Coordinates of C-alpha atoms in Angstrom, one line a residue:
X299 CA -64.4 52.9 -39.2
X300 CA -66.2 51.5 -36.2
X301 CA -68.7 53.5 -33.9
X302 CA -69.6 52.4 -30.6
X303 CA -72.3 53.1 -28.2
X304 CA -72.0 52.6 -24.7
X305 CA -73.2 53.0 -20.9
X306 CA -71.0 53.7 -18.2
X307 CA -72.6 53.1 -14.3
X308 CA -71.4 54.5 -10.9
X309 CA -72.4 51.3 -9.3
X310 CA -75.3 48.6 -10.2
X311 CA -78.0 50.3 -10.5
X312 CA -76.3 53.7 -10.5
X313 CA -76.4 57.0 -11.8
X314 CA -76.1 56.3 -16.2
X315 CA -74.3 57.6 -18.9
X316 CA -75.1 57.1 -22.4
X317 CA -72.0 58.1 -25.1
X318 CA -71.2 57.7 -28.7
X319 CA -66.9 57.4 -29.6
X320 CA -65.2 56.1 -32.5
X321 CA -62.5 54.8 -29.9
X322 CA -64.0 53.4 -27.0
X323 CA -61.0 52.4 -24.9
X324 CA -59.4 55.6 -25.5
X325 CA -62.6 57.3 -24.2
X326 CA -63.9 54.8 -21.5
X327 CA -60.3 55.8 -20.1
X328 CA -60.9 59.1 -20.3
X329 CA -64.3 59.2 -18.1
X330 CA -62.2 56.8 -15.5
X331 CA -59.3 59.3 -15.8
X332 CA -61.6 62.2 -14.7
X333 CA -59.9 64.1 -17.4
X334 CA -62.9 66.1 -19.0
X335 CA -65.2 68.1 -15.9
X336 CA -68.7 67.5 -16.6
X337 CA -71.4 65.0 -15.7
X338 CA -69.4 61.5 -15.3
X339 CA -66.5 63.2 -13.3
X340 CA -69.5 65.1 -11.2
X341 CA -71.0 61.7 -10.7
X342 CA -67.7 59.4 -10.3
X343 CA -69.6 57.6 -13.5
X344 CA -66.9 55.3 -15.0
X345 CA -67.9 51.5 -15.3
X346 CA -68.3 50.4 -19.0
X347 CA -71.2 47.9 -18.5
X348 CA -72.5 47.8 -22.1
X349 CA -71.9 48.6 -25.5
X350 CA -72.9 48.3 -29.2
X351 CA -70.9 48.8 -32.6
X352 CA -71.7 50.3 -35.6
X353 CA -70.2 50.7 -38.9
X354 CA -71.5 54.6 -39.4
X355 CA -71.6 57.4 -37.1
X356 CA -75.1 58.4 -38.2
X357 CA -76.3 55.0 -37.5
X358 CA -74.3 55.2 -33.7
X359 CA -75.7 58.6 -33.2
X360 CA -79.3 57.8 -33.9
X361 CA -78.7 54.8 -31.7
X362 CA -77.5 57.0 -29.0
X363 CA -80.2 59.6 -29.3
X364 CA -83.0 56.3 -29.0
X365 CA -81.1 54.9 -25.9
X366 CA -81.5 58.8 -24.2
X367 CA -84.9 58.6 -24.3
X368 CA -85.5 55.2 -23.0
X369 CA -87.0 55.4 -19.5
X370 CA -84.6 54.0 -16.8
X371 CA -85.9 51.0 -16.2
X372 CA -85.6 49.9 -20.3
X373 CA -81.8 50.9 -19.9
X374 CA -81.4 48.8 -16.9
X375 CA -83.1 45.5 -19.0
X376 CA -80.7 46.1 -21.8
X377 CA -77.3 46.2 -19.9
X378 CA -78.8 43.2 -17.6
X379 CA -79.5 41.4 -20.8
X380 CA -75.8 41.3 -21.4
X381 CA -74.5 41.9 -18.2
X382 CA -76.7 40.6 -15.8
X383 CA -73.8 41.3 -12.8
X384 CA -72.5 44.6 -14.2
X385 CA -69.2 43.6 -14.5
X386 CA -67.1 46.6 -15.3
X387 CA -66.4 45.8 -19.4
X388 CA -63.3 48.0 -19.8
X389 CA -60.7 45.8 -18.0
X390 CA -61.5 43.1 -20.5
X391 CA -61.3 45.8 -23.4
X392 CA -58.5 47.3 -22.4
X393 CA -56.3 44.1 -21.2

């Protein structure tokens, strides 16, 4: 099964959410869908603008765990690294 890690943004430079899934369109929807209350539907937090994949949850979990504790600014750097313009990811996914 595949794992994936991943950052949603209200806008660049936006309020951040960090998630682990073994679906991510499925739950990326979700967060836009504003289906679940909590923090991203408090925060209109719904861009995908980066991801990783894993082949094992414990491996995606620790990942996720490590990325939480990153100071902003080191989150920022690793979705500009592959997203420099913070182009919303799940359109793409999803398409």
């Amino acid at each position: 099964m595949t794992y994936y890690v991943y950052l949603l943004a209200s806008r660049k430079y936006g309020t951040l959410y960090i998630g682990v899934t073994n679906d991510l369109i499925r739950r990326v929807y979700e967060h836009r869908s504003k289906v679940v209350d909590g923090f991203t539907r408090r925060y209109d937090v719904d861009k995908l603008v980066w991801f990783e994949v894993y082949d094992d949850i414990l491996s995606a979990i620790a990942r996720e765990k490590e990325l939480k504790k990153w100071r902003r600014d080191w989150k920022i750097r690793l979705i500009e690294e592959q997203n420099p313009n913070w182009m919303d990811l799940y359109p793409v996914l999803s398409g």
